[in-house]
Amino acid sequence: MQKNQRARRLLSSAAAFGIASIVLAGCSSSSGTGSAQDATPVSGGTLVYASGDAEPSCLDPHVGGNYPQALVASQYLESLFTKDSEGKIIPWLAESTEVSEDGLTRTITLREGITFTDGSKLTAQAVKANIEHLQDPNTASSTGYLAVGKVDQVKVLDERTAELKLSAPDNALLESLSMPWTAIQSPTALERDQATNCASPVGTGPFKVESWEHQQAVNLVRNEDYVPPVADPSRTQPTAYLDGITWRFIPEAATRYAALASGEVDVIDNAQPDTIASAAQGGTLGHLDAPRPGASNRLELNSSKAPFNDAKVREAFIRSVDVNAGISSLFFDTTQRSYSLLSSVEPLGISDEALFTADPAKANSLLDQAGWTERDAAGYRAKDGKRLSVTFPVSTNQSVPAEQSLFEQFQASAKAVGFEVKIELLDLSSWYGALAEHDYDLVSAPYTKVGPSVLRILYHSDSTVPAPSGYFANNAQVKNPALDKLLIEAEQTDDEAQRAQLYAQAQKIVLEGYYVLPLYDQQNHFLYGAQVKGMGATTSVSSPIYTDVFLAK
């Protein structure tokens, strides 16, 4: 959201948009028997959700800040802003906001009558406490920490009004404040020690954390006192229909799907492409496709060390792999090839197919030019007796088996031009460790953030420095002063056309530098049983919320 060049601009109450704008199906699509609301809503029952992601180490998304946290935290925490059906940022817990002419003061007015599940009121002091919690190094935040990095100070003007003083204009701030990683928690609860708050965060959402059985499930129960920030007069009750949600963790894809097919669970995520296609044909399961905002799913090439510190070698690797053939054979039309740094839901993304066309002949020529002219006994290229070898750690929690098979295809085709690709299948903790130690040449590292400002987090040279959590986002290790300048200007301008132009120029530098191989949107597929009704509403980061979901009897 931008400020008007002539006057202060007010972002008004979400109620003015109508409740239809709050149903965020515009960033997702549903299909299958269970997708339509073809039954009268009924209360009761506990939905069983099975996730293929690694169990979070903390249920407070301020700590760290990965997508599995966002999925579960969206059920019990709410953000100041959200997206409407057209993808525009609108108030949620906030009632309105305005920004000063110089862009350095953001004033947020909160809604009345909102309470946390511990009974405390939502006030401006809560906004101050939450932003300070995100910025506290002891919180060890990454996503949230980066999102509010330009907030210098929060002043409480009155019970419902907070004033954010910024170090520089930030036209992405409202996008940042729409995410679960910056969601508002009870300031009283935040005063507890971190271990306690990790186990039972306190929010304003439709559910609350009842218990956490580690390595088994997070048990959520309905918040009986829930007051939707924007009421829907068509609903039969303001609170959630479900009594609760049992949030299980089943890492193996086949086991997870079998549990859904047998009725043991109601919803699964990280579905395999073949099972998605099968479900669509069978018609007995529903399918929610909700592409994540921010970055596309991509391979990042570590340009800080050999061999990918040479642009010719980076391009040679990218030209050596046939992404399209792999997607066609492995993904059953459940995704489309991307040639962009940004998700298909981000309107400011640019795409350049010509840069990423498979061309083994050109790859061979580029490697010759780069001096990799020797061949060892195994057929790999070498220079000065050293093999052209790259390490590729893969998170088994974040890459479904189909994606791992795609990477194996890359490994085989890259070998044909002389690359040795060492794929290392790692659990999430070991994978994060490899990234922290820069122990990789290639990596697929999903990053979700609302809006094109994700480009600054991923490619500005400042992002080669770790956040307090130890995580850094610039895995390609791009350090380009001209790019840095473009990304900063893009975040500070109040001119929408200029913003788009600056981001286009920035993307062009990264794409043409062959720092990244775009693949497809971050895969975000959910399958659910026919008894599950009302699926489709998602938060700004495409994580389903279950306020409107019910179990048909």
XYZ file of C-alpha atoms in Angstrom, residues 46 128 156 382 428 533:
6
model
C -12.611 -32.763 15.518
C 4.405 -2.485 20.576
C 1.425 4.086 22.029
C 38.101 -31.281 -14.485
C 15.360 -30.375 8.230
C -16.896 -28.912 3.739
